[in-house]
Structures are given as structure tokens and as C-alpha cells.
């Protein structure tokens, strides 16, 4: 069964950089105190939460498995793994402290996110920071921890215009600032989210303008 937050792992890892595959050892320490997301705890961050995506391999990525294994003071810890044959994506993950890449297998046991009724915030790695705040409007930005880069809200539906799970829903689209990162082979990355269903999609645009989209279906909702 393919699961939600390894998709987020791929997206937040892209900000980390490109290098050789990381050896199977303990991840480097990383300190981040979430400050941007408040609100009631979302069921999507509770222990045992899972979700699924496409049942077929997408862009050389398959066998997603991830689940919430811990919840402490509103911060959820995720364990996950995936099989990755796409070298560009594999290289992007290699320097991400919480992800171990060994051959075609990428895994983590320590990724952390805060998931509330207000939004989703990454609490791990160089991509730490708000992923989406549901009350935001087009043009609002969220800083990416320790960098000058931001995530920007570029879409917020008034009508049910986003096709997802056999129906149309309202969606927000948040793009990451990719300035100076095109050498990694990725020109753009975006998240689609809905206030009820959380993260509903994830999109990568490569330098050759190939666009790869991952639908996301959570087992619970806000």
C-alpha cells in the first residue's frame, strides 16, 4: 500500500541538495522548533495514520510505505520506505539527514511533521517550515527554515475545480522557490492541499519540463 508522507519526504528533500548515496548510518542531528502552525491536532497526524497514492510506479518511484509511529507535543514521527530507480530523485534524497539511501531503497524512521486543523508543517531537515496553511490567500509566502527561499500560495479555488478521488474539490497550490537549484534537474515543486483532506497531491517539474504528479489519499480527514 502506498502512503502519504513519503511523498512529502521526496518534496522536502529536494531543497537539501544532490550528492552521493548516503550510507546506512544514523542521521545527522537537526534542530527545528515549529512556530508557524497552530490549531487542534489533526487525526491525520495521529499514531497509526496511513494514506495511499497510485498503485502503479510513478517516475521510477514505487512501493511507498509510511505511517505515523509517534506523536509527542503535536509533532508526529513517521517511518517509511520506497523503491526508487530514478537516479535524479535518488540523488536528491541522498543528502537529506533523515533519509538513508541504499541501492534502490530509501528509508526513514525519524521524519517529523506537525499536522493540525490549520495546516501542515515539516519539522525535519533543510526543508523544515510550513507546507500549507489553509487560511492563506494567493500570494502568501512561508519561509523555508535556514534559507532565503520561500513557499508561495499560487492557487486557491473558490469553486470545486480540482479533480481528486473521483470528485471535484477546492484545492490550494503551494510552490517552492527553486531559484539557483536548476542544476539538480528539478525546476519546480508544488503541493496541492484541501482544508478537509490535507495533502491531496504533489507535483514535480523537471528541467526538461516533464511534469510528474502524485495523487494523495489519506485514511482520515480534519
mmCIF file of C-alpha atoms in Angstrom:
data_model
loop_
_atom_site.group_PDB
_atom_site.id
_atom_site.type_symbol
_atom_site.label_atom_id
_atom_site.label_comp_id
_atom_site.label_asym_id
_atom_site.label_seq_id
_atom_site.Cartn_x
_atom_site.Cartn_y
_atom_site.Cartn_z
ATOM 1 C CA UNK A 1 0.000 0.000 0.000
ATOM 2 C CA UNK A 2 1.396 3.381 -0.985
ATOM 3 C CA UNK A 3 1.384 6.016 1.749
ATOM 4 C CA UNK A 4 1.156 9.770 2.138
ATOM 5 C CA UNK A 5 4.147 11.167 3.868
ATOM 6 C CA UNK A 6 6.902 9.542 1.887
ATOM 7 C CA UNK A 7 5.597 11.837 -0.870
ATOM 8 C CA UNK A 8 6.292 14.763 1.439
ATOM 9 C CA UNK A 9 9.718 13.297 2.183
ATOM 10 C CA UNK A 10 10.524 13.458 -1.529
ATOM 11 C CA UNK A 11 9.361 17.042 -1.782
ATOM 12 C CA UNK A 12 11.102 18.443 1.283
ATOM 13 C CA UNK A 13 14.273 16.534 0.378
ATOM 14 C CA UNK A 14 14.653 18.412 -2.896
ATOM 15 C CA UNK A 15 15.688 21.534 -1.011
ATOM 16 C CA UNK A 16 18.577 19.583 0.567
ATOM 17 C CA UNK A 17 20.834 19.175 -2.448
ATOM 18 C CA UNK A 18 22.424 16.487 -4.606
ATOM 19 C CA UNK A 19 25.289 14.137 -3.684
ATOM 20 C CA UNK A 20 26.311 10.500 -3.413
ATOM 21 C CA UNK A 21 24.058 7.904 -1.814
ATOM 22 C CA UNK A 22 24.082 8.114 1.969
ATOM 23 C CA UNK A 23 25.453 5.151 3.897
ATOM 24 C CA UNK A 24 23.221 3.181 6.214
ATOM 25 C CA UNK A 25 24.094 5.003 9.427
ATOM 26 C CA UNK A 26 22.418 7.293 11.957
ATOM 27 C CA UNK A 27 21.017 10.556 10.583
ATOM 28 C CA UNK A 28 22.726 13.799 11.461
ATOM 29 C CA UNK A 29 21.016 15.764 14.235
ATOM 30 C CA UNK A 30 18.707 18.575 13.185
ATOM 31 C CA UNK A 31 17.010 21.065 15.458
ATOM 32 C CA UNK A 32 13.806 22.836 14.483
ATOM 33 C CA UNK A 33 11.101 24.287 16.683
ATOM 34 C CA UNK A 34 7.745 24.608 14.867
ATOM 35 C CA UNK A 35 6.196 28.039 15.262
ATOM 36 C CA UNK A 36 4.027 28.562 12.210
ATOM 37 C CA UNK A 37 1.150 26.104 12.617
ATOM 38 C CA UNK A 38 -1.350 26.153 15.485
ATOM 39 C CA UNK A 39 -4.845 24.737 15.900
ATOM 40 C CA UNK A 40 -6.312 21.449 17.063
ATOM 41 C CA UNK A 41 -4.431 18.230 16.419
ATOM 42 C CA UNK A 42 -5.481 16.681 13.103
ATOM 43 C CA UNK A 43 -6.397 12.974 13.008
ATOM 44 C CA UNK A 44 -4.005 12.812 10.046
ATOM 45 C CA UNK A 45 -1.120 13.245 12.479
ATOM 46 C CA UNK A 46 -2.216 10.586 14.959
ATOM 47 C CA UNK A 47 -0.357 7.326 15.513
ATOM 48 C CA UNK A 48 -1.446 4.709 13.006
ATOM 49 C CA UNK A 49 -2.445 7.217 10.290
ATOM 50 C CA UNK A 50 -1.775 5.982 6.765
ATOM 51 C CA UNK A 51 -2.719 7.024 3.265
ATOM 52 C CA UNK A 52 -2.232 5.832 -0.284
ATOM 53 C CA UNK A 53 -1.330 7.096 -3.715
ATOM 54 C CA UNK A 54 -1.265 5.481 -7.150
ATOM 55 C CA UNK A 55 -0.973 1.700 -7.181
ATOM 56 C CA UNK A 56 1.441 1.978 -10.134
ATOM 57 C CA UNK A 57 5.050 3.157 -10.183
ATOM 58 C CA UNK A 58 5.401 6.865 -10.964
ATOM 59 C CA UNK A 59 8.646 8.316 -12.343
ATOM 60 C CA UNK A 60 10.650 5.347 -11.086
ATOM 61 C CA UNK A 61 9.232 5.535 -7.559
ATOM 62 C CA UNK A 62 7.194 2.631 -6.157
ATOM 63 C CA UNK A 63 6.334 0.659 -3.024
ATOM 64 C CA UNK A 64 5.723 3.665 -0.775
ATOM 65 C CA UNK A 65 5.172 2.590 2.818
ATOM 66 C CA UNK A 66 4.833 5.142 5.604
ATOM 67 C CA UNK A 67 2.888 5.558 8.809
ATOM 68 C CA UNK A 68 2.774 7.711 11.913
ATOM 69 C CA UNK A 69 4.653 5.836 14.635
ATOM 70 C CA UNK A 70 4.793 8.508 17.327
ATOM 71 C CA UNK A 71 3.113 11.720 18.474
ATOM 72 C CA UNK A 72 4.757 13.993 21.031
ATOM 73 C CA UNK A 73 3.599 17.532 21.848
ATOM 74 C CA UNK A 74 1.836 17.762 18.486
ATOM 75 C CA UNK A 75 4.821 16.534 16.456
ATOM 76 C CA UNK A 76 4.266 13.296 14.538
ATOM 77 C CA UNK A 77 7.128 10.910 13.730
ATOM 78 C CA UNK A 78 6.953 8.922 10.506
ATOM 79 C CA UNK A 79 8.560 5.677 9.407
ATOM 80 C CA UNK A 80 8.647 4.998 5.693
ATOM 81 C CA UNK A 81 10.421 3.456 2.735
ATOM 82 C CA UNK A 82 10.249 3.404 -1.045
ATOM 83 C CA UNK A 83 11.914 1.771 -4.022
ATOM 84 C CA UNK A 84 13.494 4.396 -6.290
ATOM 85 C CA UNK A 85 15.071 3.639 -9.652
ATOM 86 C CA UNK A 86 15.036 7.242 -10.880
ATOM 87 C CA UNK A 87 18.615 8.408 -10.292
ATOM 88 C CA UNK A 88 17.695 12.117 -10.246
ATOM 89 C CA UNK A 89 15.228 11.603 -7.393
ATOM 90 C CA UNK A 90 17.614 9.209 -5.630
ATOM 91 C CA UNK A 91 20.392 11.812 -5.729
ATOM 92 C CA UNK A 92 18.079 14.479 -4.359
ATOM 93 C CA UNK A 93 17.335 12.319 -1.325
ATOM 94 C CA UNK A 94 20.936 11.363 -0.629
ATOM 95 C CA UNK A 95 21.921 14.390 1.468
ATOM 96 C CA UNK A 96 18.670 14.609 3.429
ATOM 97 C CA UNK A 97 19.706 13.827 7.026
ATOM 98 C CA UNK A 98 16.650 11.750 7.967
ATOM 99 C CA UNK A 99 16.673 9.590 4.820
ATOM 100 C CA UNK A 100 19.019 6.676 4.182
ATOM 101 C CA UNK A 101 19.529 5.657 0.556
ATOM 102 C CA UNK A 102 20.973 2.180 -0.007
ATOM 103 C CA UNK A 103 20.908 0.984 -3.605
ATOM 104 C CA UNK A 104 17.357 1.482 -4.847
ATOM 105 C CA UNK A 105 15.859 1.604 -1.353
ATOM 106 C CA UNK A 106 15.228 4.833 0.542
ATOM 107 C CA UNK A 107 14.026 4.691 4.122
ATOM 108 C CA UNK A 108 13.419 6.823 7.193
ATOM 109 C CA UNK A 109 12.393 6.269 10.787
ATOM 110 C CA UNK A 110 12.710 9.828 12.083
ATOM 111 C CA UNK A 111 10.841 12.239 9.789
ATOM 112 C CA UNK A 112 8.712 14.694 11.768
ATOM 113 C CA UNK A 113 5.676 16.784 10.809
ATOM 114 C CA UNK A 114 3.086 18.860 12.618
ATOM 115 C CA UNK A 115 -0.426 18.304 11.269
ATOM 116 C CA UNK A 116 -3.318 20.365 12.650
ATOM 117 C CA UNK A 117 -6.695 21.640 11.513
ATOM 118 C CA UNK A 118 -4.853 24.810 10.467
ATOM 119 C CA UNK A 119 -2.257 23.234 8.175
ATOM 120 C CA UNK A 120 0.870 21.092 7.769
ATOM 121 C CA UNK A 121 4.422 21.937 8.844
ATOM 122 C CA UNK A 122 7.610 19.987 8.182
ATOM 123 C CA UNK A 123 9.809 19.750 11.285
ATOM 124 C CA UNK A 124 12.732 17.832 9.737
ATOM 125 C CA UNK A 125 15.715 18.587 7.562
ATOM 126 C CA UNK A 126 16.680 21.628 5.497
ATOM 127 C CA UNK A 127 13.143 21.859 4.103
ATOM 128 C CA UNK A 128 11.606 22.477 7.514
ATOM 129 C CA UNK A 129 8.824 25.033 7.612
ATOM 130 C CA UNK A 130 5.151 25.447 6.742
ATOM 131 C CA UNK A 131 3.965 23.373 3.785
ATOM 132 C CA UNK A 132 0.453 24.794 3.765
ATOM 133 C CA UNK A 133 -1.782 26.949 5.949
ATOM 134 C CA UNK A 134 -5.408 26.520 4.867
ATOM 135 C CA UNK A 135 -6.407 30.108 5.687
ATOM 136 C CA UNK A 136 -3.740 31.559 3.388
ATOM 137 C CA UNK A 137 -4.526 33.523 0.253
ATOM 138 C CA UNK A 138 -2.859 33.697 -3.160
ATOM 139 C CA UNK A 139 0.479 35.474 -2.826
ATOM 140 C CA UNK A 140 1.091 34.497 0.802
ATOM 141 C CA UNK A 141 4.534 33.014 1.471
ATOM 142 C CA UNK A 142 6.047 30.661 4.048
ATOM 143 C CA UNK A 143 9.799 30.808 4.836
ATOM 144 C CA UNK A 144 11.899 27.670 4.418
ATOM 145 C CA UNK A 145 13.989 27.263 7.557
ATOM 146 C CA UNK A 146 17.599 28.403 7.354
ATOM 147 C CA UNK A 147 17.361 29.682 3.770
ATOM 148 C CA UNK A 148 16.256 32.769 1.863
ATOM 149 C CA UNK A 149 13.777 30.633 -0.091
ATOM 150 C CA UNK A 150 10.016 30.542 0.407
ATOM 151 C CA UNK A 151 6.923 28.554 -0.454
ATOM 152 C CA UNK A 152 4.222 30.618 -2.174
ATOM 153 C CA UNK A 153 0.472 30.100 -2.463
ATOM 154 C CA UNK A 154 -0.268 30.343 -6.203
ATOM 155 C CA UNK A 155 -3.798 28.930 -6.313
ATOM 156 C CA UNK A 156 -6.823 28.871 -4.030
ATOM 157 C CA UNK A 157 -10.029 27.576 -5.558
ATOM 158 C CA UNK A 158 -13.326 29.335 -4.959
ATOM 159 C CA UNK A 159 -15.221 26.524 -6.669
ATOM 160 C CA UNK A 160 -14.728 22.749 -6.707
ATOM 161 C CA UNK A 161 -12.244 22.730 -9.605
ATOM 162 C CA UNK A 162 -9.610 20.156 -8.576
ATOM 163 C CA UNK A 163 -10.326 16.561 -9.608
ATOM 164 C CA UNK A 164 -9.393 14.137 -6.847
ATOM 165 C CA UNK A 165 -10.613 10.720 -5.760
ATOM 166 C CA UNK A 166 -13.439 10.583 -8.283
ATOM 167 C CA UNK A 167 -14.821 14.001 -7.350
ATOM 168 C CA UNK A 168 -14.059 17.712 -7.623
ATOM 169 C CA UNK A 169 -12.858 19.604 -4.554
ATOM 170 C CA UNK A 170 -11.430 23.022 -3.700
ATOM 171 C CA UNK A 171 -7.638 22.974 -3.629
ATOM 172 C CA UNK A 172 -4.737 25.247 -2.751
ATOM 173 C CA UNK A 173 -1.475 25.051 -4.678
ATOM 174 C CA UNK A 174 1.803 25.932 -2.964
ATOM 175 C CA UNK A 175 5.045 26.180 -4.963
ATOM 176 C CA UNK A 176 8.584 26.073 -3.587
ATOM 177 C CA UNK A 177 11.167 28.664 -4.558
ATOM 178 C CA UNK A 178 13.615 26.878 -6.878
ATOM 179 C CA UNK A 179 15.986 29.805 -7.542
ATOM 180 C CA UNK A 180 19.535 28.588 -8.152
ATOM 181 C CA UNK A 181 18.576 24.901 -7.895
ATOM 182 C CA UNK A 182 18.032 24.000 -11.550
ATOM 183 C CA UNK A 183 21.352 22.136 -11.707
ATOM 184 C CA UNK A 184 19.662 19.424 -9.651
ATOM 185 C CA UNK A 185 17.364 18.646 -12.566
ATOM 186 C CA UNK A 186 14.223 19.975 -10.892
ATOM 187 C CA UNK A 187 12.796 23.356 -11.883
ATOM 188 C CA UNK A 188 9.630 23.412 -9.773
ATOM 189 C CA UNK A 189 7.858 21.560 -6.996
ATOM 190 C CA UNK A 190 4.280 22.089 -5.826
ATOM 191 C CA UNK A 191 1.835 20.785 -3.232
ATOM 192 C CA UNK A 192 -1.965 20.616 -3.535
ATOM 193 C CA UNK A 193 -3.962 20.706 -0.302
ATOM 194 C CA UNK A 194 -7.549 20.864 0.915
ATOM 195 C CA UNK A 195 -8.699 22.018 4.381
ATOM 196 C CA UNK A 196 -10.598 18.751 4.969
ATOM 197 C CA UNK A 197 -8.426 16.173 3.228
ATOM 198 C CA UNK A 198 -4.984 17.669 3.888
ATOM 199 C CA UNK A 199 -2.339 16.991 1.256
ATOM 200 C CA UNK A 200 -4.182 15.768 -1.851
ATOM 201 C CA UNK A 201 -1.448 15.977 -4.477
ATOM 202 C CA UNK A 202 2.207 16.567 -5.151
ATOM 203 C CA UNK A 203 3.888 17.684 -8.384
ATOM 204 C CA UNK A 204 7.482 17.819 -9.683
ATOM 205 C CA UNK A 205 8.520 19.691 -12.821
ATOM 206 C CA UNK A 206 11.908 18.652 -14.175
ATOM 207 C CA UNK A 207 14.261 20.859 -16.195
ATOM 208 C CA UNK A 208 13.030 19.312 -19.447
ATOM 209 C CA UNK A 209 9.515 20.480 -18.430
ATOM 210 C CA UNK A 210 8.334 16.932 -17.767
ATOM 211 C CA UNK A 211 5.689 17.115 -15.031
ATOM 212 C CA UNK A 212 5.142 14.205 -12.651
ATOM 213 C CA UNK A 213 2.055 14.215 -10.415
ATOM 214 C CA UNK A 214 1.307 12.065 -7.368
ATOM 215 C CA UNK A 215 -2.268 11.920 -6.007
ATOM 216 C CA UNK A 216 -2.520 11.505 -2.233
ATOM 217 C CA UNK A 217 -5.404 9.901 -0.328
ATOM 218 C CA UNK A 218 -5.362 9.974 3.463
ATOM 219 C CA UNK A 219 -7.205 7.410 5.566
ATOM 220 C CA UNK A 220 -8.618 10.156 7.796
ATOM 221 C CA UNK A 221 -9.607 13.807 7.484
ATOM 222 C CA UNK A 222 -9.835 17.024 9.502
#
